[in-house]
């Protein structure tokens, strides 16, 4: 009986948490210094509920970042289900660029919340797994040069993080990613 009584509370708590993360993503993307009280109010939760879920700004920002990185990483497998490996890889790179450029406020919030190393470790796992999945599929299909590692790939696309998100970033990112894709294809056994 006790478990049934608590079950709705758990689903309410999950909904509250999801609502807080959704509002936090929007608000922190818009302005890195958005007060936590404003996020709680827009999410429709009390201060106690907010702080039970996220005891500090750093905890909130880390969770928003983790969630967003996982969303981008998860699209790798989805793309491979519906596209040839090289097209899936190129489309995934576009999604990664879009994520990077449209989350400038979140990036500022991340910088203010904690040291970069915490975020690098948080994002490295899901992104590295997604990249490895895409590279392995392309390697097996012979559409990219063999032997590339996720670290090789991240170094190749590092220019993305030097593009000004307030500029015509999409055209610049597309050009950069086309060049990277051409480089990945050079020396592919299937070409």
PDB file of C-alpha atoms in Angstrom:
ATOM      1  CA  UNK A   1       0.000   0.000   0.000  1.00  0.00           C
ATOM      2  CA  UNK A   2       2.815   2.337   0.901  1.00  0.00           C
ATOM      3  CA  UNK A   3       4.431   1.907  -2.546  1.00  0.00           C
ATOM      4  CA  UNK A   4       1.202   2.843  -4.346  1.00  0.00           C
ATOM      5  CA  UNK A   5       0.901   5.966  -2.251  1.00  0.00           C
ATOM      6  CA  UNK A   6       4.434   7.029  -3.209  1.00  0.00           C
ATOM      7  CA  UNK A   7       4.200   6.120  -6.919  1.00  0.00           C
ATOM      8  CA  UNK A   8       2.224   9.241  -7.961  1.00  0.00           C
ATOM      9  CA  UNK A   9       4.644  11.393  -5.985  1.00  0.00           C
ATOM     10  CA  UNK A  10       7.528   9.876  -7.890  1.00  0.00           C
ATOM     11  CA  UNK A  11       5.894  10.629 -11.237  1.00  0.00           C
ATOM     12  CA  UNK A  12       5.045  14.161 -10.024  1.00  0.00           C
ATOM     13  CA  UNK A  13       8.656  14.569  -8.927  1.00  0.00           C
ATOM     14  CA  UNK A  14       9.822  13.373 -12.344  1.00  0.00           C
ATOM     15  CA  UNK A  15       7.494  15.849 -14.071  1.00  0.00           C
ATOM     16  CA  UNK A  16       8.714  18.658 -11.797  1.00  0.00           C
ATOM     17  CA  UNK A  17      12.326  17.794 -12.543  1.00  0.00           C
ATOM     18  CA  UNK A  18      11.694  17.626 -16.293  1.00  0.00           C
ATOM     19  CA  UNK A  19       9.832  20.960 -16.204  1.00  0.00           C
ATOM     20  CA  UNK A  20      12.677  22.595 -14.258  1.00  0.00           C
ATOM     21  CA  UNK A  21      15.237  21.297 -16.792  1.00  0.00           C
ATOM     22  CA  UNK A  22      13.149  22.483 -19.745  1.00  0.00           C
ATOM     23  CA  UNK A  23      12.749  25.982 -18.296  1.00  0.00           C
ATOM     24  CA  UNK A  24      16.395  26.090 -17.185  1.00  0.00           C
ATOM     25  CA  UNK A  25      17.596  25.190 -20.667  1.00  0.00           C
ATOM     26  CA  UNK A  26      15.547  28.013 -22.206  1.00  0.00           C
ATOM     27  CA  UNK A  27      16.404  30.592 -19.566  1.00  0.00           C
ATOM     28  CA  UNK A  28      20.109  29.780 -19.212  1.00  0.00           C
ATOM     29  CA  UNK A  29      20.493  29.725 -23.003  1.00  0.00           C
ATOM     30  CA  UNK A  30      18.958  33.197 -23.090  1.00  0.00           C
ATOM     31  CA  UNK A  31      20.973  34.580 -20.142  1.00  0.00           C
ATOM     32  CA  UNK A  32      23.670  32.786 -18.156  1.00  0.00           C
ATOM     33  CA  UNK A  33      22.923  34.735 -14.972  1.00  0.00           C
ATOM     34  CA  UNK A  34      19.184  34.003 -14.804  1.00  0.00           C
ATOM     35  CA  UNK A  35      18.290  33.802 -11.102  1.00  0.00           C
ATOM     36  CA  UNK A  36      17.409  30.317  -9.877  1.00  0.00           C
ATOM     37  CA  UNK A  37      14.272  31.764  -8.267  1.00  0.00           C
ATOM     38  CA  UNK A  38      13.071  32.926 -11.702  1.00  0.00           C
ATOM     39  CA  UNK A  39      13.648  29.452 -13.145  1.00  0.00           C
ATOM     40  CA  UNK A  40      11.691  27.861 -10.271  1.00  0.00           C
ATOM     41  CA  UNK A  41       8.828  30.344 -10.721  1.00  0.00           C
ATOM     42  CA  UNK A  42       8.623  29.809 -14.508  1.00  0.00           C
ATOM     43  CA  UNK A  43       8.716  26.047 -13.949  1.00  0.00           C
ATOM     44  CA  UNK A  44       5.799  26.385 -11.547  1.00  0.00           C
ATOM     45  CA  UNK A  45       7.591  24.805  -8.595  1.00  0.00           C
ATOM     46  CA  UNK A  46       8.341  26.085  -5.127  1.00  0.00           C
ATOM     47  CA  UNK A  47      11.815  26.883  -3.866  1.00  0.00           C
ATOM     48  CA  UNK A  48      11.857  23.714  -1.729  1.00  0.00           C
ATOM     49  CA  UNK A  49      11.044  21.489  -4.714  1.00  0.00           C
ATOM     50  CA  UNK A  50      13.610  23.297  -6.820  1.00  0.00           C
ATOM     51  CA  UNK A  51      16.429  22.973  -4.293  1.00  0.00           C
ATOM     52  CA  UNK A  52      15.589  19.312  -3.515  1.00  0.00           C
ATOM     53  CA  UNK A  53      16.231  18.583  -7.192  1.00  0.00           C
ATOM     54  CA  UNK A  54      19.077  21.022  -7.739  1.00  0.00           C
ATOM     55  CA  UNK A  55      20.825  22.187  -4.562  1.00  0.00           C
ATOM     56  CA  UNK A  56      23.048  24.651  -6.445  1.00  0.00           C
ATOM     57  CA  UNK A  57      23.403  26.502  -9.736  1.00  0.00           C
ATOM     58  CA  UNK A  58      26.262  24.181 -10.631  1.00  0.00           C
ATOM     59  CA  UNK A  59      24.076  21.090 -10.102  1.00  0.00           C
ATOM     60  CA  UNK A  60      21.365  22.546 -12.340  1.00  0.00           C
ATOM     61  CA  UNK A  61      23.724  23.628 -15.102  1.00  0.00           C
ATOM     62  CA  UNK A  62      25.544  20.282 -15.072  1.00  0.00           C
ATOM     63  CA  UNK A  63      22.267  18.394 -15.365  1.00  0.00           C
ATOM     64  CA  UNK A  64      21.012  20.596 -18.226  1.00  0.00           C
ATOM     65  CA  UNK A  65      24.326  20.131 -20.022  1.00  0.00           C
ATOM     66  CA  UNK A  66      24.338  16.355 -19.424  1.00  0.00           C
ATOM     67  CA  UNK A  67      20.793  16.048 -20.739  1.00  0.00           C
ATOM     68  CA  UNK A  68      21.506  18.131 -23.846  1.00  0.00           C
ATOM     69  CA  UNK A  69      24.736  16.270 -24.666  1.00  0.00           C
ATOM     70  CA  UNK A  70      22.934  12.948 -24.332  1.00  0.00           C
ATOM     71  CA  UNK A  71      20.209  14.157 -26.716  1.00  0.00           C
ATOM     72  CA  UNK A  72      22.811  15.041 -29.365  1.00  0.00           C
ATOM     73  CA  UNK A  73      24.739  11.813 -28.775  1.00  0.00           C
ATOM     74  CA  UNK A  74      21.586   9.666 -28.977  1.00  0.00           C
ATOM     75  CA  UNK A  75      20.817  10.916 -32.483  1.00  0.00           C
ATOM     76  CA  UNK A  76      23.855   9.045 -33.854  1.00  0.00           C
ATOM     77  CA  UNK A  77      22.178   5.640 -33.548  1.00  0.00           C
ATOM     78  CA  UNK A  78      18.875   7.021 -34.869  1.00  0.00           C
ATOM     79  CA  UNK A  79      20.575   8.470 -37.940  1.00  0.00           C
ATOM     80  CA  UNK A  80      22.405   5.203 -38.647  1.00  0.00           C
ATOM     81  CA  UNK A  81      19.062   3.383 -38.691  1.00  0.00           C
ATOM     82  CA  UNK A  82      17.722   5.538 -41.522  1.00  0.00           C
ATOM     83  CA  UNK A  83      20.735   6.734 -43.543  1.00  0.00           C
ATOM     84  CA  UNK A  84      23.917   5.360 -45.079  1.00  0.00           C
ATOM     85  CA  UNK A  85      26.837   5.696 -42.628  1.00  0.00           C
ATOM     86  CA  UNK A  86      28.529   8.639 -44.362  1.00  0.00           C
ATOM     87  CA  UNK A  87      25.267  10.612 -44.585  1.00  0.00           C
ATOM     88  CA  UNK A  88      24.495   9.813 -40.937  1.00  0.00           C
ATOM     89  CA  UNK A  89      27.940  11.060 -39.911  1.00  0.00           C
ATOM     90  CA  UNK A  90      27.620  14.303 -41.876  1.00  0.00           C
ATOM     91  CA  UNK A  91      24.103  14.996 -40.579  1.00  0.00           C
ATOM     92  CA  UNK A  92      25.211  14.273 -37.021  1.00  0.00           C
ATOM     93  CA  UNK A  93      28.044  16.782 -37.409  1.00  0.00           C
ATOM     94  CA  UNK A  94      25.455  19.389 -38.456  1.00  0.00           C
ATOM     95  CA  UNK A  95      23.383  18.628 -35.367  1.00  0.00           C
ATOM     96  CA  UNK A  96      26.445  18.929 -33.167  1.00  0.00           C
ATOM     97  CA  UNK A  97      27.271  22.294 -34.762  1.00  0.00           C
ATOM     98  CA  UNK A  98      23.698  23.529 -34.297  1.00  0.00           C
ATOM     99  CA  UNK A  99      23.802  22.471 -30.641  1.00  0.00           C
ATOM    100  CA  UNK A 100      27.152  24.184 -30.113  1.00  0.00           C
ATOM    101  CA  UNK A 101      26.127  27.449 -31.747  1.00  0.00           C
ATOM    102  CA  UNK A 102      22.635  27.786 -30.307  1.00  0.00           C
ATOM    103  CA  UNK A 103      23.659  27.150 -26.719  1.00  0.00           C
ATOM    104  CA  UNK A 104      25.956  30.149 -26.310  1.00  0.00           C
ATOM    105  CA  UNK A 105      24.150  31.306 -23.148  1.00  0.00           C
ATOM    106  CA  UNK A 106      24.325  27.816 -21.727  1.00  0.00           C
ATOM    107  CA  UNK A 107      28.043  27.746 -22.491  1.00  0.00           C
ATOM    108  CA  UNK A 108      28.447  30.975 -20.504  1.00  0.00           C
ATOM    109  CA  UNK A 109      26.428  29.503 -17.642  1.00  0.00           C
ATOM    110  CA  UNK A 110      28.611  26.410 -17.712  1.00  0.00           C
ATOM    111  CA  UNK A 111      31.722  28.542 -17.525  1.00  0.00           C
ATOM    112  CA  UNK A 112      30.351  30.485 -14.570  1.00  0.00           C
ATOM    113  CA  UNK A 113      29.083  27.418 -12.729  1.00  0.00           C
ATOM    114  CA  UNK A 114      32.226  25.334 -12.569  1.00  0.00           C
ATOM    115  CA  UNK A 115      35.605  24.574 -14.054  1.00  0.00           C
ATOM    116  CA  UNK A 116      35.644  23.393 -17.689  1.00  0.00           C
ATOM    117  CA  UNK A 117      37.110  20.033 -16.719  1.00  0.00           C
ATOM    118  CA  UNK A 118      33.843  18.985 -15.063  1.00  0.00           C
ATOM    119  CA  UNK A 119      31.929  19.642 -18.264  1.00  0.00           C
ATOM    120  CA  UNK A 120      34.522  18.016 -20.479  1.00  0.00           C
ATOM    121  CA  UNK A 121      34.336  14.819 -18.439  1.00  0.00           C
ATOM    122  CA  UNK A 122      30.535  14.941 -18.424  1.00  0.00           C
ATOM    123  CA  UNK A 123      30.215  15.305 -22.191  1.00  0.00           C
ATOM    124  CA  UNK A 124      33.179  13.204 -23.254  1.00  0.00           C
ATOM    125  CA  UNK A 125      31.526   9.835 -22.556  1.00  0.00           C
ATOM    126  CA  UNK A 126      28.265  10.233 -24.537  1.00  0.00           C
ATOM    127  CA  UNK A 127      29.888  12.195 -27.371  1.00  0.00           C
ATOM    128  CA  UNK A 128      32.821   9.816 -27.649  1.00  0.00           C
ATOM    129  CA  UNK A 129      30.434   6.852 -27.763  1.00  0.00           C
ATOM    130  CA  UNK A 130      28.344   8.509 -30.498  1.00  0.00           C
ATOM    131  CA  UNK A 131      31.422   9.376 -32.543  1.00  0.00           C
ATOM    132  CA  UNK A 132      32.828   5.849 -32.153  1.00  0.00           C
ATOM    133  CA  UNK A 133      29.508   4.387 -33.302  1.00  0.00           C
ATOM    134  CA  UNK A 134      29.464   6.590 -36.408  1.00  0.00           C
ATOM    135  CA  UNK A 135      33.150   6.040 -37.225  1.00  0.00           C
ATOM    136  CA  UNK A 136      32.836   2.255 -36.801  1.00  0.00           C
ATOM    137  CA  UNK A 137      29.811   2.140 -39.130  1.00  0.00           C
ATOM    138  CA  UNK A 138      31.655   4.197 -41.730  1.00  0.00           C
ATOM    139  CA  UNK A 139      34.826   2.137 -41.323  1.00  0.00           C
ATOM    140  CA  UNK A 140      32.835  -1.075 -41.882  1.00  0.00           C
ATOM    141  CA  UNK A 141      31.167   0.454 -44.959  1.00  0.00           C
ATOM    142  CA  UNK A 142      34.512   1.648 -46.348  1.00  0.00           C
ATOM    143  CA  UNK A 143      33.272   5.245 -46.577  1.00  0.00           C
ATOM    144  CA  UNK A 144      36.055   6.847 -44.503  1.00  0.00           C
ATOM    145  CA  UNK A 145      39.766   6.254 -44.113  1.00  0.00           C
ATOM    146  CA  UNK A 146      40.381   3.376 -41.724  1.00  0.00           C
ATOM    147  CA  UNK A 147      41.756   3.703 -38.218  1.00  0.00           C
ATOM    148  CA  UNK A 148      40.255   7.051 -37.199  1.00  0.00           C
ATOM    149  CA  UNK A 149      39.557   7.501 -33.502  1.00  0.00           C
ATOM    150  CA  UNK A 150      37.002   9.721 -31.761  1.00  0.00           C
ATOM    151  CA  UNK A 151      39.893  11.919 -30.612  1.00  0.00           C
ATOM    152  CA  UNK A 152      41.019  12.312 -34.255  1.00  0.00           C
ATOM    153  CA  UNK A 153      37.486  13.334 -35.160  1.00  0.00           C
ATOM    154  CA  UNK A 154      37.179  15.841 -32.308  1.00  0.00           C
ATOM    155  CA  UNK A 155      40.484  17.434 -33.300  1.00  0.00           C
ATOM    156  CA  UNK A 156      39.292  17.675 -36.910  1.00  0.00           C
ATOM    157  CA  UNK A 157      36.082  19.494 -35.973  1.00  0.00           C
ATOM    158  CA  UNK A 158      37.614  21.653 -33.231  1.00  0.00           C
ATOM    159  CA  UNK A 159      37.229  24.683 -35.487  1.00  0.00           C
ATOM    160  CA  UNK A 160      33.505  24.635 -34.708  1.00  0.00           C
ATOM    161  CA  UNK A 161      34.174  26.046 -31.276  1.00  0.00           C
ATOM    162  CA  UNK A 162      35.991  29.019 -32.775  1.00  0.00           C
ATOM    163  CA  UNK A 163      33.028  30.177 -34.864  1.00  0.00           C
ATOM    164  CA  UNK A 164      31.222  33.195 -33.441  1.00  0.00           C
ATOM    165  CA  UNK A 165      27.627  32.109 -32.664  1.00  0.00           C
ATOM    166  CA  UNK A 166      26.479  35.688 -33.337  1.00  0.00           C
ATOM    167  CA  UNK A 167      27.815  35.566 -36.909  1.00  0.00           C
ATOM    168  CA  UNK A 168      26.517  33.686 -39.959  1.00  0.00           C
ATOM    169  CA  UNK A 169      27.682  30.561 -38.168  1.00  0.00           C
ATOM    170  CA  UNK A 170      25.614  28.084 -40.157  1.00  0.00           C
ATOM    171  CA  UNK A 171      27.302  28.807 -43.492  1.00  0.00           C
ATOM    172  CA  UNK A 172      30.750  28.754 -41.868  1.00  0.00           C
ATOM    173  CA  UNK A 173      29.996  25.535 -39.964  1.00  0.00           C
ATOM    174  CA  UNK A 174      28.644  23.837 -43.108  1.00  0.00           C
ATOM    175  CA  UNK A 175      31.781  24.773 -45.038  1.00  0.00           C
ATOM    176  CA  UNK A 176      34.069  23.556 -42.261  1.00  0.00           C
ATOM    177  CA  UNK A 177      32.164  20.285 -41.856  1.00  0.00           C
ATOM    178  CA  UNK A 178      32.164  19.654 -45.617  1.00  0.00           C
ATOM    179  CA  UNK A 179      35.950  20.049 -45.580  1.00  0.00           C
ATOM    180  CA  UNK A 180      36.223  17.679 -42.607  1.00  0.00           C
ATOM    181  CA  UNK A 181      33.968  15.152 -44.336  1.00  0.00           C
ATOM    182  CA  UNK A 182      36.096  15.347 -47.510  1.00  0.00           C
ATOM    183  CA  UNK A 183      39.160  14.693 -45.366  1.00  0.00           C
ATOM    184  CA  UNK A 184      37.533  11.716 -43.659  1.00  0.00           C
ATOM    185  CA  UNK A 185      36.599  10.234 -47.040  1.00  0.00           C
ATOM    186  CA  UNK A 186      40.103  10.666 -48.499  1.00  0.00           C
ATOM    187  CA  UNK A 187      41.789   7.270 -48.534  1.00  0.00           C
ATOM    188  CA  UNK A 188      38.571   5.351 -47.872  1.00  0.00           C
ATOM    189  CA  UNK A 189      38.775   1.804 -49.279  1.00  0.00           C
ATOM    190  CA  UNK A 190      35.334   2.072 -50.897  1.00  0.00           C
ATOM    191  CA  UNK A 191      36.192   5.206 -52.921  1.00  0.00           C
TER     192      UNK A 191
END
